[in-house]
CSV table of C-alpha atoms in Angstrom, one decimal:
chain,number,residue,atom,x,y,z
Y,1,MET,CA,0.0,-0.3,0.1
Y,2,ASN,CA,1.5,3.4,-1.0
Y,3,VAL,CA,0.7,6.5,1.7
Y,4,VAL,CA,-0.1,9.9,0.4
Y,5,ARG,CA,1.1,12.7,2.3
Y,6,LEU,CA,-0.3,16.0,1.7
Y,7,GLY,CA,1.2,18.2,4.0
Y,8,ARG,CA,-0.1,21.2,5.0
Y,9,ILE,CA,-3.4,22.4,3.2
Y,10,ASP,CA,-5.1,25.8,3.3
Y,11,ARG,CA,-7.5,25.9,0.7
Y,12,VAL,CA,-9.5,23.5,-1.4
Y,13,ALA,CA,-10.7,23.5,-5.0
Y,14,LEU,CA,-13.7,21.0,-5.8
Y,15,PHE,CA,-14.3,19.9,-8.9
Y,16,GLY,CA,-17.3,18.4,-10.5
Y,17,GLY,CA,-21.5,18.5,-9.6
Y,18,SER,CA,-23.8,16.4,-8.0
Y,19,TRP,CA,-25.5,16.1,-4.6
Y,20,LEU,CA,-22.3,14.9,-3.0
Y,21,THR,CA,-20.5,17.9,-3.9
Y,22,ALA,CA,-23.3,19.9,-3.0
Y,23,GLU,CA,-23.2,18.5,0.4
Y,24,LEU,CA,-19.4,18.8,0.4
Y,25,CYS,CA,-19.7,22.8,-0.4
Y,26,ARG,CA,-22.2,23.0,2.8
Y,27,ARG,CA,-19.9,21.2,5.1
Y,28,LEU,CA,-16.4,23.3,3.9
Y,29,VAL,CA,-18.6,26.9,4.0
Y,30,GLY,CA,-17.6,28.5,7.9
Y,31,GLY,CA,-14.9,26.1,8.2
Y,32,PRO,CA,-10.9,26.5,8.5
Y,33,LEU,CA,-10.2,26.0,4.8
Y,34,SER,CA,-10.8,28.1,2.3
Y,35,ALA,CA,-13.0,26.6,-0.8
Y,36,LYS,CA,-13.8,27.1,-4.1
Y,37,LEU,CA,-16.0,25.0,-7.0
Y,38,PHE,CA,-15.1,24.3,-10.4
Y,39,THR,CA,-17.6,22.8,-11.9
Y,40,GLY,CA,-19.4,22.5,-16.0
Y,41,PRO,CA,-22.3,24.6,-17.0
Y,42,ARG,CA,-24.0,21.5,-17.0
Y,43,HIS,CA,-23.4,20.3,-13.8
Y,44,LEU,CA,-24.0,23.7,-12.3
Y,45,ASP,CA,-27.5,23.5,-13.5
Y,46,GLY,CA,-28.3,20.6,-12.8
Y,47,ALA,CA,-30.4,19.2,-9.9
Y,48,VAL,CA,-29.1,18.1,-6.8
Y,49,ASP,CA,-32.4,17.0,-4.7
Y,50,GLY,CA,-35.3,15.9,-5.4
Y,51,ALA,CA,-37.2,19.2,-5.3
Y,52,GLY,CA,-34.8,20.1,-8.0
Y,53,THR,CA,-32.5,22.9,-6.5
Y,54,THR,CA,-29.4,23.0,-8.7
Y,55,LEU,CA,-25.7,23.3,-7.7
Y,56,ARG,CA,-25.6,27.1,-8.4
Y,57,LYS,CA,-28.6,27.9,-6.2
Y,58,VAL,CA,-26.5,26.1,-3.4
Y,59,VAL,CA,-23.6,27.2,-4.0
Y,60,GLU,CA,-24.9,31.0,-4.7
Y,61,GLY,CA,-27.1,30.8,-1.1
Y,62,LEU,CA,-24.0,29.6,0.6
Y,63,GLY,CA,-21.8,32.6,-0.6
Y,64,LEU,CA,-19.3,29.9,-2.0
Y,65,PRO,CA,-16.9,31.3,-5.3
Y,66,TYR,CA,-17.4,29.2,-8.2
Y,67,THR,CA,-16.1,29.2,-11.8
Y,68,SER,CA,-17.8,27.2,-14.7
Y,69,THR,CA,-16.1,26.6,-17.0
Y,70,ASP,CA,-15.9,23.9,-20.4
Y,71,ASP,CA,-12.2,23.7,-20.1
Y,72,ILE,CA,-10.5,23.4,-16.7
Y,73,ASN,CA,-6.8,22.2,-18.1
Y,74,ARG,CA,-6.8,26.3,-19.7
Y,75,GLU,CA,-9.0,28.2,-16.8
Y,76,PRO,CA,-7.2,31.4,-15.5
Y,77,ALA,CA,-9.3,31.5,-12.4
Y,78,LEU,CA,-8.1,27.8,-11.4
Y,79,LEU,CA,-4.4,29.0,-11.8
Y,80,ASP,CA,-5.3,32.2,-9.8
Y,81,TYR,CA,-6.8,29.9,-6.9
Y,82,LEU,CA,-3.8,27.2,-6.7
Y,83,THR,CA,-1.1,27.8,-3.9
Y,84,GLU,CA,1.4,25.3,-2.4
Y,85,SER,CA,-1.1,23.8,-0.1
Y,86,THR,CA,-4.1,23.4,-2.4
Y,87,LEU,CA,-6.0,20.4,-2.0
Y,88,GLY,CA,-7.9,19.5,-5.3
Y,89,LEU,CA,-11.4,17.0,-4.9
Y,90,ALA,CA,-12.7,15.6,-8.1
Y,91,LEU,CA,-16.3,14.3,-7.9
Y,92,GLY,CA,-17.7,13.2,-11.3
Y,93,ALA,CA,-15.8,15.8,-12.9
Y,94,ALA,CA,-16.5,16.9,-16.5
Y,95,TRP,CA,-13.0,17.1,-17.7
Y,96,VAL,CA,-9.9,15.0,-18.1
Y,97,PHE,CA,-6.9,16.6,-15.9
Y,98,GLN,CA,-3.9,17.1,-17.9
Y,99,PRO,CA,-0.8,16.3,-16.8
Y,100,GLU,CA,0.7,19.7,-16.6
Y,101,LEU,CA,-2.2,20.8,-14.4
Y,102,ALA,CA,-2.0,17.8,-12.4
Y,103,ALA,CA,1.5,18.2,-12.2
Y,104,ARG,CA,0.7,22.0,-10.7
Y,105,PHE,CA,-1.3,20.3,-7.4
Y,106,ASN,CA,1.9,18.3,-6.3
Y,107,GLY,CA,0.2,15.3,-5.6
Y,108,ARG,CA,-2.8,17.0,-4.1
Y,109,LEU,CA,-5.2,16.4,-6.6
Y,110,LEU,CA,-7.6,13.6,-5.9
Y,111,ASP,CA,-10.1,11.9,-7.5
Y,112,PHE,CA,-13.1,10.2,-5.8
Y,113,MET,CA,-14.5,7.2,-6.5
Y,114,GLY,CA,-17.7,5.7,-5.4
Y,115,ILE,CA,-17.2,2.3,-6.6
Y,116,PRO,CA,-14.9,-0.6,-5.1
Y,117,LEU,CA,-11.8,-0.6,-6.8
Y,118,HIS,CA,-9.9,-2.6,-9.0
Y,119,GLN,CA,-13.0,-4.9,-9.2
Y,120,TYR,CA,-14.8,-2.3,-10.8
Y,121,ARG,CA,-12.2,-0.4,-12.5
Y,122,GLY,CA,-12.3,1.2,-16.3
Y,123,GLY,CA,-15.7,2.8,-17.8
Y,124,ALA,CA,-19.2,2.1,-16.8
Y,125,HIS,CA,-19.2,0.9,-13.2
Y,126,TYR,CA,-22.3,1.7,-12.4
Y,127,CYS,CA,-24.0,-0.4,-15.0
Y,128,TRP,CA,-21.7,-3.4,-14.4
Y,129,MET,CA,-22.5,-3.6,-10.8
Y,130,ILE,CA,-26.2,-3.5,-11.8
Y,131,LEU,CA,-25.4,-6.0,-14.1
Y,132,GLN,CA,-24.0,-7.8,-11.6
Y,133,ARG,CA,-26.4,-7.0,-9.0
Y,134,SER,CA,-23.9,-5.9,-6.3
Y,135,ARG,CA,-24.7,-3.9,-3.6
Y,136,ARG,CA,-21.2,-3.1,-2.6
Y,137,GLY,CA,-20.6,0.8,-2.0
Y,138,ALA,CA,-16.9,2.3,-1.4
Y,139,CYS,CA,-15.0,5.5,-1.1
Y,140,HIS,CA,-11.5,5.6,-2.4
Y,141,LEU,CA,-9.3,8.5,-3.2
Y,142,GLN,CA,-6.8,8.5,-5.6
Y,143,VAL,CA,-4.3,10.3,-7.0
Y,144,ILE,CA,-4.7,12.0,-10.6
Y,145,HIS,CA,-1.8,12.5,-12.7
Y,146,GLY,CA,-3.2,13.5,-15.6
Y,147,GLY,CA,-4.0,12.2,-18.8
């Protein structure tokens, strides 16, 4: 097993958009870490609960800063937000992070996977789990190296 040492963290860059992203936004606001959401347009205006509340409504209601972009690898707001102690957390992000961008996080860019790895690695994880009638859940964080 590899051990990941993150060192001191002073801010969090969240990537993605889902009910889980919205909940993490709620929990980070008012805490000791600065946080900002980076999301794609389709995620920002997507519902994050059964009442149809959008991610945009959640983050604006919280006063959480956010940036909506089609290309995270060319987003100047992200480069402006990054410090040597920024943790990046991707929760269903809409982009593929390029190696050059991932390297700027110095090993602190993590991808959340809600599937049992290594058994369901690759694409269509949930489809395979449904077809196999698997009800196993998981919480895996993996370092994103890009590409």
